[in-house]
CSV table of C-alpha atoms in Angstrom, one decimal:
chain,number,residue,atom,x,y,z
A,274,UNK,CA,0.0,0.0,0.0
A,275,UNK,CA,1.5,3.4,-1.0
A,276,UNK,CA,2.3,5.8,1.8
A,277,UNK,CA,0.5,9.1,2.4
A,278,UNK,CA,1.9,11.8,0.2
A,279,UNK,CA,2.5,14.0,3.2
A,280,UNK,CA,4.6,11.3,4.8
A,281,UNK,CA,6.5,10.7,1.6
A,282,UNK,CA,7.4,14.4,1.4
A,283,UNK,CA,9.0,14.1,4.8
A,284,UNK,CA,11.3,11.2,3.9
A,285,UNK,CA,14.9,12.4,3.5
A,286,UNK,CA,16.7,11.6,0.2
A,287,UNK,CA,20.4,12.1,1.1
A,288,UNK,CA,22.7,10.5,3.7
A,289,UNK,CA,23.3,13.7,5.6
A,290,UNK,CA,19.6,14.5,5.8
A,291,UNK,CA,18.8,11.0,7.1
A,292,UNK,CA,21.5,11.2,9.7
A,293,UNK,CA,20.3,14.5,10.9
A,294,UNK,CA,16.7,13.3,11.1
A,295,UNK,CA,17.4,10.0,12.8
A,296,UNK,CA,19.7,11.7,15.3
A,297,UNK,CA,16.9,13.9,16.5
A,298,UNK,CA,14.4,11.2,17.2
A,299,UNK,CA,13.9,10.2,20.8
A,300,UNK,CA,12.9,6.5,21.1
A,301,UNK,CA,10.1,5.6,23.4
A,302,UNK,CA,10.8,3.4,26.4
A,303,UNK,CA,8.3,0.9,27.8
A,304,UNK,CA,6.9,2.6,31.0
A,305,UNK,CA,7.3,-0.5,33.1
A,306,UNK,CA,10.9,-0.9,32.2
A,307,UNK,CA,11.5,2.9,32.6
A,308,UNK,CA,10.1,2.9,36.1
A,309,UNK,CA,11.9,-0.2,37.1
A,310,UNK,CA,15.3,1.1,36.0
A,311,UNK,CA,14.7,4.5,37.6
A,312,UNK,CA,13.8,2.8,40.9
A,313,UNK,CA,17.0,0.7,40.7
A,314,UNK,CA,19.2,3.8,40.0
A,315,UNK,CA,17.8,5.5,43.0
A,316,UNK,CA,18.5,2.4,45.2
A,317,UNK,CA,22.0,2.9,46.7
A,318,UNK,CA,22.3,-0.8,47.3
A,319,UNK,CA,22.3,-1.7,43.6
A,320,UNK,CA,25.4,-2.0,41.5
A,321,UNK,CA,26.1,-0.8,38.0
A,322,UNK,CA,25.9,-4.5,36.9
A,323,UNK,CA,22.4,-4.7,38.4
A,324,UNK,CA,21.3,-1.5,36.6
A,325,UNK,CA,22.8,-2.7,33.3
A,326,UNK,CA,21.1,-6.1,33.5
A,327,UNK,CA,17.7,-4.4,34.0
A,328,UNK,CA,18.4,-1.9,31.2
A,329,UNK,CA,19.0,-4.6,28.6
A,330,UNK,CA,15.3,-5.5,28.7
A,331,UNK,CA,14.8,-2.2,27.0
A,332,UNK,CA,17.2,-1.9,24.0
A,333,UNK,CA,16.0,1.7,23.3
A,334,UNK,CA,17.1,2.7,26.8
A,335,UNK,CA,20.5,1.0,26.2
A,336,UNK,CA,21.0,2.9,23.0
A,337,UNK,CA,20.1,6.2,24.7
A,338,UNK,CA,22.7,5.7,27.4
A,339,UNK,CA,25.4,4.5,25.0
A,340,UNK,CA,24.8,7.5,22.7
A,341,UNK,CA,24.9,9.9,25.6
A,342,UNK,CA,28.1,8.4,27.1
A,343,UNK,CA,29.8,8.4,23.7
A,344,UNK,CA,28.7,11.9,22.7
A,345,UNK,CA,31.8,14.1,22.0
A,346,UNK,CA,30.8,16.5,24.7
A,347,UNK,CA,30.7,13.7,27.3
A,348,UNK,CA,33.4,11.3,26.2
A,349,UNK,CA,36.8,12.5,27.2
A,350,UNK,CA,38.3,9.1,26.1
A,351,UNK,CA,39.2,8.7,22.5
A,352,UNK,CA,37.5,5.3,22.2
A,353,UNK,CA,33.7,4.9,22.5
A,354,UNK,CA,32.3,2.9,25.4
A,355,UNK,CA,32.1,-0.8,24.4
A,356,UNK,CA,29.6,-1.9,27.1
A,357,UNK,CA,26.7,-0.5,29.0
A,358,UNK,CA,28.6,-0.7,32.3
A,359,UNK,CA,31.4,1.5,31.0
A,360,UNK,CA,28.8,4.0,29.6
A,361,UNK,CA,27.0,4.2,32.9
A,362,UNK,CA,30.3,4.7,34.7
A,363,UNK,CA,31.1,7.6,32.4
A,364,UNK,CA,27.8,9.3,32.9
A,365,UNK,CA,27.4,8.6,36.6
A,366,UNK,CA,24.1,7.7,38.2
A,367,UNK,CA,22.8,11.2,38.5
A,368,UNK,CA,23.2,12.0,34.8
A,369,UNK,CA,21.8,8.6,33.9
A,370,UNK,CA,18.7,9.3,36.0
A,371,UNK,CA,18.4,12.7,34.3
A,372,UNK,CA,18.6,11.1,30.9
A,373,UNK,CA,16.0,8.6,31.8
A,374,UNK,CA,13.6,11.4,32.9
A,375,UNK,CA,13.9,13.0,29.4
A,376,UNK,CA,13.0,9.9,27.5
A,377,UNK,CA,9.3,9.3,26.5
A,378,UNK,CA,7.9,6.5,28.7
A,379,UNK,CA,4.8,4.9,27.2
A,380,UNK,CA,2.9,1.7,27.6
A,381,UNK,CA,4.6,-1.0,25.6
A,382,UNK,CA,1.6,-1.6,23.3
A,383,UNK,CA,1.7,2.1,22.3
A,384,UNK,CA,5.2,1.7,20.7
A,385,UNK,CA,4.9,1.2,16.9
A,386,UNK,CA,4.8,-2.6,16.0
A,387,UNK,CA,7.5,-2.3,13.5
A,388,UNK,CA,9.8,-0.7,16.1
A,389,UNK,CA,8.9,-3.4,18.6
A,390,UNK,CA,9.7,-6.1,16.0
A,391,UNK,CA,13.1,-4.6,15.3
A,392,UNK,CA,13.9,-4.4,19.0
A,393,UNK,CA,12.9,-8.1,19.4
A,394,UNK,CA,15.2,-9.0,16.5
A,395,UNK,CA,18.1,-7.2,18.2
A,396,UNK,CA,17.4,-9.1,21.5
A,397,UNK,CA,17.3,-12.4,19.6
A,398,UNK,CA,20.6,-11.5,17.9
A,399,UNK,CA,22.2,-10.7,21.4
A,400,UNK,CA,21.0,-14.1,22.6
A,401,UNK,CA,22.5,-15.9,19.6
A,402,UNK,CA,25.8,-14.0,20.1
A,403,UNK,CA,26.0,-14.9,23.8
A,404,UNK,CA,25.0,-18.5,23.3
A,405,UNK,CA,27.2,-19.2,20.2
A,406,UNK,CA,30.3,-17.1,20.9
A,407,UNK,CA,30.5,-15.6,24.4
A,408,UNK,CA,31.5,-18.8,26.1
A,409,UNK,CA,34.3,-19.3,23.6
A,410,UNK,CA,35.5,-15.7,23.9
A,411,UNK,CA,34.7,-15.2,27.6
A,412,UNK,CA,36.9,-12.2,28.1
A,413,UNK,CA,35.1,-10.4,25.3
A,414,UNK,CA,31.5,-11.3,26.2
A,415,UNK,CA,30.5,-7.7,26.9
A,416,UNK,CA,31.7,-6.5,23.5
A,417,UNK,CA,29.9,-9.4,21.9
A,418,UNK,CA,26.7,-8.9,23.8
A,419,UNK,CA,26.3,-5.1,23.5
A,420,UNK,CA,27.6,-4.9,20.0
A,421,UNK,CA,25.1,-7.5,18.9
A,422,UNK,CA,22.2,-5.8,20.7
A,423,UNK,CA,23.0,-2.4,19.1
A,424,UNK,CA,24.0,-3.5,15.6
A,425,UNK,CA,20.6,-2.8,14.1
A,426,UNK,CA,20.0,0.3,16.3
A,427,UNK,CA,20.4,2.8,13.4
A,428,UNK,CA,17.1,1.4,12.1
A,429,UNK,CA,15.2,1.8,15.3
A,430,UNK,CA,14.4,5.6,14.9
A,431,UNK,CA,13.5,4.9,11.3
A,432,UNK,CA,11.0,2.3,12.5
A,433,UNK,CA,9.6,4.9,14.9
A,434,UNK,CA,9.3,7.7,12.4
A,435,UNK,CA,8.5,5.8,9.2
A,436,UNK,CA,7.3,2.3,10.1
A,437,UNK,CA,5.7,1.8,6.7
A,438,UNK,CA,9.0,2.4,4.9
A,439,UNK,CA,10.8,-0.5,6.5
A,440,UNK,CA,7.6,-2.7,6.2
A,441,UNK,CA,7.6,-2.0,2.4
A,442,UNK,CA,11.3,-2.7,2.1
A,443,UNK,CA,10.8,-6.1,3.8
A,444,UNK,CA,7.9,-6.9,1.5
A,445,UNK,CA,9.6,-6.0,-1.7
A,446,UNK,CA,13.2,-7.1,-1.0
A,447,UNK,CA,12.8,-10.1,1.3
A,448,UNK,CA,9.5,-11.6,0.3
A,449,UNK,CA,9.2,-10.6,-3.4
A,450,UNK,CA,12.9,-10.7,-4.2
A,451,UNK,CA,13.1,-7.3,-5.9
A,452,UNK,CA,16.5,-5.8,-6.5
A,453,UNK,CA,17.6,-4.3,-3.2
A,454,UNK,CA,19.5,-1.4,-4.7
A,455,UNK,CA,16.6,-0.3,-6.8
A,456,UNK,CA,14.1,-0.6,-4.0
A,457,UNK,CA,16.3,1.2,-1.5
A,458,UNK,CA,17.0,4.1,-3.8
A,459,UNK,CA,13.3,4.4,-4.5
A,460,UNK,CA,12.3,4.3,-0.8
A,461,UNK,CA,15.2,5.9,1.0
A,462,UNK,CA,17.2,7.7,-1.7
A,463,UNK,CA,20.4,5.9,-0.3
A,464,UNK,CA,21.5,2.3,0.3
A,465,UNK,CA,20.3,1.1,3.7
A,466,UNK,CA,23.7,-0.3,4.8
A,467,UNK,CA,25.4,3.0,4.0
A,468,UNK,CA,22.8,4.8,6.1
A,469,UNK,CA,23.3,2.4,9.0
A,470,UNK,CA,27.1,2.8,8.9
A,471,UNK,CA,26.8,6.6,8.8
A,472,UNK,CA,24.4,6.7,11.7
A,473,UNK,CA,26.5,4.2,13.8
A,474,UNK,CA,29.6,6.3,13.2
A,475,UNK,CA,27.8,9.6,14.0
A,476,UNK,CA,26.6,8.1,17.3
A,477,UNK,CA,30.0,6.6,18.0
A,478,UNK,CA,28.6,3.2,18.7
A,479,UNK,CA,31.0,0.4,19.7
A,480,UNK,CA,33.7,-0.3,17.2
A,481,UNK,CA,32.4,-3.8,16.5
A,482,UNK,CA,29.1,-2.4,15.2
A,483,UNK,CA,30.7,0.0,12.7
A,484,UNK,CA,33.2,-2.8,11.7
A,485,UNK,CA,30.3,-5.0,10.8
A,486,UNK,CA,28.9,-2.4,8.4
A,487,UNK,CA,32.4,-1.9,6.9
A,488,UNK,CA,32.6,-5.6,6.2
A,489,UNK,CA,29.2,-5.6,4.4
A,490,UNK,CA,30.1,-2.5,2.4
A,491,UNK,CA,33.8,-2.5,1.7
A,492,UNK,CA,34.9,-6.1,2.3
A,493,UNK,CA,32.3,-8.1,0.4
A,494,UNK,CA,34.9,-9.8,-1.8
A,495,UNK,CA,36.6,-11.3,1.3
A,496,UNK,CA,33.2,-12.3,2.6
A,497,UNK,CA,32.4,-14.1,-0.6
A,498,UNK,CA,35.7,-15.9,-0.6
A,499,UNK,CA,35.0,-17.1,3.0
A,500,UNK,CA,31.5,-18.2,2.1
A,501,UNK,CA,32.9,-20.3,-0.8
A,502,UNK,CA,35.2,-22.0,1.6
A,503,UNK,CA,32.3,-22.5,4.1
A,504,UNK,CA,30.3,-24.3,1.4
A,505,UNK,CA,32.9,-27.0,1.2
A,506,UNK,CA,31.5,-30.3,2.4
A,507,UNK,CA,34.7,-31.6,4.0
A,508,UNK,CA,36.0,-29.8,7.1
A,509,UNK,CA,39.6,-30.8,6.3
A,510,UNK,CA,39.3,-29.2,2.9
A,511,UNK,CA,37.9,-26.0,4.6
A,512,UNK,CA,40.9,-25.9,6.9
A,513,UNK,CA,43.4,-26.5,4.1
A,514,UNK,CA,41.9,-23.7,2.0
A,515,UNK,CA,42.0,-21.3,5.0
A,516,UNK,CA,45.6,-22.3,5.7
A,517,UNK,CA,46.5,-21.5,2.1
A,518,UNK,CA,45.2,-17.9,2.7
A,519,UNK,CA,46.4,-16.9,6.2
A,520,UNK,CA,45.4,-13.2,5.6
A,521,UNK,CA,41.9,-14.3,4.8
A,522,UNK,CA,41.8,-16.6,7.9
A,523,UNK,CA,42.9,-13.8,10.2
A,524,UNK,CA,40.4,-11.4,8.7
A,525,UNK,CA,37.5,-13.9,9.2
A,526,UNK,CA,38.5,-15.0,12.7
A,527,UNK,CA,38.3,-11.5,14.1
A,528,UNK,CA,36.1,-11.5,17.3
A,529,UNK,CA,34.2,-8.5,16.0
A,530,UNK,CA,32.7,-10.6,13.3
A,531,UNK,CA,30.6,-12.4,15.9
A,532,UNK,CA,28.3,-9.3,16.0
A,533,UNK,CA,27.6,-9.5,12.3
A,534,UNK,CA,27.1,-13.3,12.3
A,535,UNK,CA,24.6,-13.2,15.2
A,536,UNK,CA,22.6,-10.4,13.5
A,537,UNK,CA,22.7,-12.2,10.2
A,538,UNK,CA,21.3,-15.3,11.8
A,539,UNK,CA,18.5,-13.4,13.7
A,540,UNK,CA,17.4,-11.4,10.7
A,541,UNK,CA,17.3,-14.3,8.3
A,542,UNK,CA,15.4,-16.4,10.8
A,543,UNK,CA,12.5,-13.9,10.6
A,544,UNK,CA,11.6,-15.3,7.2
A,545,UNK,CA,11.8,-19.0,8.0
A,546,UNK,CA,14.3,-21.7,9.0
A,547,UNK,CA,14.6,-23.0,5.5
A,548,UNK,CA,15.8,-20.1,3.4
A,549,UNK,CA,19.1,-19.5,1.5
A,550,UNK,CA,19.9,-16.3,3.5
A,551,UNK,CA,19.9,-18.2,6.8
A,552,UNK,CA,21.8,-21.1,5.4
A,553,UNK,CA,24.6,-18.7,4.3
A,554,UNK,CA,24.9,-17.3,7.8
A,555,UNK,CA,24.8,-20.7,9.4
A,556,UNK,CA,27.6,-21.9,7.1
A,557,UNK,CA,29.7,-18.9,8.0
A,558,UNK,CA,29.1,-19.5,11.7
A,559,UNK,CA,30.0,-23.2,11.4
A,560,UNK,CA,33.3,-22.2,9.7
A,561,UNK,CA,34.0,-19.6,12.4
A,562,UNK,CA,33.3,-22.0,15.2
A,563,UNK,CA,35.1,-24.9,13.3
A,564,UNK,CA,32.1,-27.2,13.7
A,565,UNK,CA,29.5,-28.9,11.5
A,566,UNK,CA,26.5,-27.2,10.0
A,567,UNK,CA,24.2,-29.7,11.9
A,568,UNK,CA,25.8,-28.6,15.2
A,569,UNK,CA,25.4,-24.9,14.4
A,570,UNK,CA,21.7,-25.4,13.4
A,571,UNK,CA,21.0,-27.2,16.6
A,572,UNK,CA,22.6,-24.5,18.7
A,573,UNK,CA,20.9,-21.7,16.7
A,574,UNK,CA,17.5,-23.4,17.3
A,575,UNK,CA,18.3,-23.7,21.0
A,576,UNK,CA,19.3,-20.1,21.3
A,577,UNK,CA,16.1,-19.0,19.5
A,578,UNK,CA,14.0,-20.9,22.0
A,579,UNK,CA,16.0,-19.4,24.9
A,580,UNK,CA,15.4,-15.9,23.4
A,581,UNK,CA,11.7,-16.6,23.0
A,582,UNK,CA,11.4,-17.5,26.7
A,583,UNK,CA,12.8,-14.1,27.6
A,584,UNK,CA,11.9,-11.8,24.8
A,585,UNK,CA,8.7,-13.0,23.0
A,586,UNK,CA,5.9,-10.5,23.2
A,587,UNK,CA,2.2,-10.6,22.3
A,588,UNK,CA,1.5,-9.7,18.6
A,589,UNK,CA,5.1,-9.9,17.6
A,590,UNK,CA,6.7,-12.8,15.6
A,591,UNK,CA,9.6,-14.7,17.1
A,592,UNK,CA,11.4,-17.2,14.9
A,593,UNK,CA,11.1,-19.8,17.7
A,594,UNK,CA,7.4,-20.1,16.8
A,595,UNK,CA,8.4,-21.5,13.4
A,596,UNK,CA,10.5,-24.3,14.9
A,597,UNK,CA,7.3,-26.4,15.1
A,598,UNK,CA,6.2,-25.5,11.6
A,599,UNK,CA,6.8,-27.8,8.6
A,600,UNK,CA,10.5,-27.3,7.7
A,601,UNK,CA,9.9,-25.6,4.4
A,602,UNK,CA,7.1,-23.2,5.6
A,603,UNK,CA,8.1,-19.6,5.7
A,604,UNK,CA,6.5,-16.6,7.4
A,605,UNK,CA,4.6,-14.6,4.9
A,606,UNK,CA,4.5,-10.8,5.1
A,607,UNK,CA,1.2,-9.6,6.5
A,608,UNK,CA,0.5,-7.8,3.2
A,609,UNK,CA,0.7,-11.2,1.4
A,610,UNK,CA,-2.1,-12.7,3.4
A,611,UNK,CA,-5.7,-12.5,2.6
A,612,UNK,CA,-7.7,-10.3,5.0
A,613,UNK,CA,-10.3,-12.1,7.1
A,614,UNK,CA,-13.7,-12.4,5.3
A,615,UNK,CA,-16.4,-9.9,6.2
A,616,UNK,CA,-18.2,-10.7,9.4
A,617,UNK,CA,-21.9,-11.7,9.3
A,618,UNK,CA,-22.8,-8.3,10.6
A,619,UNK,CA,-20.8,-6.6,7.8
A,620,UNK,CA,-22.5,-8.8,5.2
A,621,UNK,CA,-26.0,-8.1,6.7
A,622,UNK,CA,-25.2,-4.4,6.4
A,623,UNK,CA,-24.0,-4.9,2.8
A,624,UNK,CA,-27.2,-6.6,1.9
A,625,UNK,CA,-29.2,-3.7,3.4
A,626,UNK,CA,-27.2,-1.2,1.4
A,627,UNK,CA,-27.6,-3.2,-1.8
A,628,UNK,CA,-31.3,-3.4,-1.2
A,629,UNK,CA,-31.4,0.5,-1.0
A,630,UNK,CA,-29.5,0.6,-4.3
A,631,UNK,CA,-32.1,-1.6,-5.9
A,632,UNK,CA,-35.1,0.3,-4.6
A,633,UNK,CA,-37.7,1.4,-7.1
A,634,UNK,CA,-38.3,4.2,-7.8
A,635,UNK,CA,-34.9,5.6,-7.2
A,636,UNK,CA,-34.6,7.0,-3.6
A,637,UNK,CA,-31.6,9.2,-4.5
A,638,UNK,CA,-31.9,13.0,-4.8
A,639,UNK,CA,-28.3,13.4,-6.1
A,640,UNK,CA,-25.7,11.3,-7.8
A,641,UNK,CA,-23.4,12.1,-4.8
A,642,UNK,CA,-25.9,10.4,-2.5
A,643,UNK,CA,-25.9,7.3,-4.8
A,644,UNK,CA,-22.2,7.2,-5.0
A,645,UNK,CA,-21.8,7.5,-1.2
A,646,UNK,CA,-24.1,4.5,-0.7
A,647,UNK,CA,-22.3,2.5,-3.3
A,648,UNK,CA,-19.0,3.3,-1.6
A,649,UNK,CA,-20.4,2.2,1.7
A,650,UNK,CA,-21.6,-1.1,0.2
A,651,UNK,CA,-18.2,-1.8,-1.1
A,652,UNK,CA,-16.6,-1.2,2.3
A,653,UNK,CA,-19.2,-3.4,3.9
A,654,UNK,CA,-18.3,-6.3,1.7
A,655,UNK,CA,-14.6,-6.2,2.6
A,656,UNK,CA,-13.0,-3.6,0.4
A,657,UNK,CA,-10.6,-1.3,2.2
A,658,UNK,CA,-9.8,1.3,-0.5
A,659,UNK,CA,-12.3,2.5,-3.0
A,660,UNK,CA,-12.4,5.1,-5.8
A,661,UNK,CA,-15.6,5.9,-7.8
A,662,UNK,CA,-15.0,8.0,-10.9
A,663,UNK,CA,-17.6,9.4,-13.3
A,664,UNK,CA,-17.1,10.4,-16.9
A,665,UNK,CA,-17.0,14.1,-17.7
A,666,UNK,CA,-18.0,14.1,-21.4
A,667,UNK,CA,-17.1,17.7,-21.8
A,668,UNK,CA,-13.4,17.1,-21.1
A,669,UNK,CA,-13.3,13.4,-21.9
A,670,UNK,CA,-11.9,12.7,-18.5
A,671,UNK,CA,-12.7,10.8,-15.3
A,672,UNK,CA,-13.4,12.8,-12.1
A,673,UNK,CA,-13.5,11.4,-8.6
A,674,UNK,CA,-17.0,11.2,-7.0
A,675,UNK,CA,-16.1,9.2,-3.8
A,676,UNK,CA,-13.1,7.7,-2.2
A,677,UNK,CA,-12.4,5.7,1.0
A,678,UNK,CA,-9.2,4.6,2.6
A,679,UNK,CA,-7.0,6.8,0.5
A,680,UNK,CA,-5.1,10.1,1.1
A,681,UNK,CA,-7.1,13.3,0.6
A,682,UNK,CA,-5.1,14.0,-2.6
A,683,UNK,CA,-6.9,11.1,-4.3
A,684,UNK,CA,-10.2,13.0,-4.2
A,685,UNK,CA,-8.8,15.6,-6.6
A,686,UNK,CA,-7.7,13.2,-9.3
A,687,UNK,CA,-8.7,14.1,-12.8
A,688,UNK,CA,-7.8,11.4,-15.4
A,689,UNK,CA,-7.9,12.3,-19.1
A,690,UNK,CA,-8.9,9.3,-21.1
A,691,UNK,CA,-6.5,10.3,-23.9
A,692,UNK,CA,-3.6,9.4,-21.6
A,693,UNK,CA,-4.5,5.8,-21.0
A,694,UNK,CA,-5.5,3.1,-23.6
A,695,UNK,CA,-6.7,0.9,-20.7
A,696,UNK,CA,-9.1,3.6,-19.4
A,697,UNK,CA,-10.3,4.2,-22.9
A,698,UNK,CA,-11.1,0.5,-23.3
A,699,UNK,CA,-12.8,0.3,-19.9
A,700,UNK,CA,-14.9,3.3,-20.7
A,701,UNK,CA,-15.9,2.0,-24.2
A,702,UNK,CA,-17.9,-0.9,-22.9
A,703,UNK,CA,-18.6,-2.5,-19.5
A,704,UNK,CA,-15.8,-4.7,-18.3
A,705,UNK,CA,-14.1,-5.9,-15.2
A,706,UNK,CA,-10.4,-6.2,-14.8
A,707,UNK,CA,-8.6,-7.9,-11.9
A,708,UNK,CA,-5.0,-7.1,-11.3
A,709,UNK,CA,-2.9,-9.9,-9.9
A,710,UNK,CA,0.9,-10.3,-9.3
A,711,UNK,CA,1.0,-12.1,-12.6
A,712,UNK,CA,-0.5,-9.3,-14.7
A,713,UNK,CA,0.0,-6.1,-12.7
A,714,UNK,CA,3.3,-5.2,-14.4
A,715,UNK,CA,1.6,-5.3,-17.8
A,716,UNK,CA,-1.6,-3.5,-16.9
A,717,UNK,CA,-0.2,-1.0,-14.3
A,718,UNK,CA,2.0,0.5,-17.0
A,719,UNK,CA,-1.2,1.3,-19.0
A,720,UNK,CA,-2.8,3.2,-16.1
A,721,UNK,CA,-2.3,6.9,-15.5
A,722,UNK,CA,0.6,7.6,-13.2
A,723,UNK,CA,-1.4,9.6,-10.7
A,724,UNK,CA,-3.9,6.7,-10.3
A,725,UNK,CA,-1.2,4.2,-9.9
A,726,UNK,CA,0.5,6.3,-7.3
A,727,UNK,CA,-2.7,6.5,-5.3
A,728,UNK,CA,-3.6,2.8,-5.5
A,729,UNK,CA,-0.2,1.1,-6.2
A,730,UNK,CA,-1.3,-2.5,-5.5
A,731,UNK,CA,-0.8,-5.9,-7.1
A,732,UNK,CA,-4.4,-6.9,-6.2
A,733,UNK,CA,-7.0,-4.5,-7.6
A,734,UNK,CA,-10.4,-4.7,-9.1
A,735,UNK,CA,-11.5,-2.2,-11.8
A,736,UNK,CA,-15.1,-2.3,-13.2
A,737,UNK,CA,-16.9,0.1,-15.6
A,738,UNK,CA,-20.6,0.7,-15.3
A,739,UNK,CA,-23.0,1.7,-18.0
A,740,UNK,CA,-26.5,3.2,-18.3
A,741,UNK,CA,-28.5,2.6,-21.4
A,742,UNK,CA,-25.4,1.2,-23.1
A,743,UNK,CA,-23.2,4.2,-22.3
A,744,UNK,CA,-20.4,3.7,-19.8
A,745,UNK,CA,-20.7,6.4,-17.1
A,746,UNK,CA,-18.6,5.3,-14.1
A,747,UNK,CA,-15.5,3.4,-13.2
A,748,UNK,CA,-15.2,1.6,-9.8
A,749,UNK,CA,-11.7,0.8,-8.4
A,750,UNK,CA,-11.3,-1.2,-5.2
A,751,UNK,CA,-8.9,-3.3,-3.3
A,752,UNK,CA,-8.3,-4.8,0.2
A,753,UNK,CA,-5.5,-2.6,1.3
A,754,UNK,CA,-3.0,-4.0,-1.1
A,755,UNK,CA,-3.5,-7.6,0.2
A,756,UNK,CA,-4.6,-10.6,-1.9
A,757,UNK,CA,-8.3,-10.4,-2.5
A,758,UNK,CA,-10.6,-12.7,-0.6
A,759,UNK,CA,-13.0,-14.7,-2.9
A,760,UNK,CA,-16.1,-13.8,-0.9
A,761,UNK,CA,-15.2,-10.1,-1.3
A,762,UNK,CA,-14.5,-10.4,-5.0
A,763,UNK,CA,-18.0,-12.0,-5.5
A,764,UNK,CA,-19.6,-9.3,-3.4
A,765,UNK,CA,-17.7,-6.6,-5.4
A,766,UNK,CA,-19.3,-7.9,-8.6
A,767,UNK,CA,-22.8,-8.0,-7.1
A,768,UNK,CA,-22.3,-4.5,-5.7
A,769,UNK,CA,-21.3,-3.3,-9.1
A,770,UNK,CA,-24.5,-4.8,-10.6
A,771,UNK,CA,-26.6,-3.1,-7.9
A,772,UNK,CA,-24.9,0.2,-8.5
A,773,UNK,CA,-25.4,-0.1,-12.2
A,774,UNK,CA,-29.1,-0.7,-11.8
A,775,UNK,CA,-29.3,2.2,-9.3
A,776,UNK,CA,-27.6,4.5,-11.8
A,777,UNK,CA,-30.2,3.5,-14.5
A,778,UNK,CA,-33.1,4.1,-12.1
A,779,UNK,CA,-31.6,7.4,-11.1
A,780,UNK,CA,-31.2,8.5,-14.8
A,781,UNK,CA,-34.8,7.5,-15.6
A,782,UNK,CA,-36.4,8.8,-12.4
A,783,UNK,CA,-38.2,11.7,-14.2
A,784,UNK,CA,-39.0,9.7,-17.3
């Protein structure tokens, strides 16, 4: 579903503009976590370790403390704080409490779902990092833990300010397989990894975070070489190939790479346990740990379950849920699922409205009244976005009579027939067209750009209506960009028939 034009106008298009905008966003903190941490800070019996452990239940709070501690005005040391305890020690308890007081504390359910989902992914990544790597690199467990938790934090304020933007990116890139570079330039104006790196550097996040982004952006060739080695079936062959390239081995074995591996595993698991992205991260992790793929998969599943026990929240998806699914089943994006069918009450209301459309003689005093009732009938049968356009014979164009579920700008649409062969055909004789993922590329190109910008869906119904053999109206409807439910498609057709008869009765009311 396309975003509101006002929202689109607020989206930055350059790296500097994005960094400035994201830097100014204050992330909300769940009130229960906020109050608990504040109470602990004010308790003189509690240690910094106690405070840090409580804070990690609220990643947004951790980020705020780390950013404050690493801000140039507060960080006398050259190196950024690598752990929350160091950050708290730099700030002191009084300043930490003052910072807490400035943050918006809201009920957890009031935080945007996309932001809560990203925070959950980051907590899952931290669990994977601790379970897979921290015991093997015990002296570096804090760097591993906090770096993994904060790796995706540059995206958190974006999820707060523009939740639909990241949702659309996931749908198009992850689920539909569109080219990431094209989608990101269209949505953000910049590549998303470059944006994350710029924000992480601006915030002076732990070095292991920025190093992970450098690897993804500047060291992809080495990563591809290591992945080729990780795909070798024989562990001895893997070791021999790494021994033959000691520079590559040292590069790959850096402890900082654990942060990227853990986040790669957590992000890829959001789609499903059987997908090529996750397999790549599992192969790389197996090579890093010098163990088998089966062993890594078992450990990753165990850590996912452990994360779910601590971090799972109502209405959010945790990959541990999918461990009981059939192996090849993947989590569909919400916009790829059919909406629920209309309720019995909605259908009863729809039948009542259709009865009013069919009433004889016509009960309508104006065409606007008729169109309003037709719009309401379409909404009652499950449609979520509706446009009713009538033909202006004087200008040979279509003008909007009624809309629902669309930005205000859609009401001002004027569509000249001369600019679209598809509209010309629809307005020549009554016809119904259903756009699907299979045909939308062909037909959407034949629709006027302003109309496509307003509706922009792969699942749309278009139907022209005639009176006395002359087409006078075009009805366009969809279910919020989601696949169309069969019952709603059938009801759409019947509503169109009722509206056509109502138009005929209205036209002949004085005959």
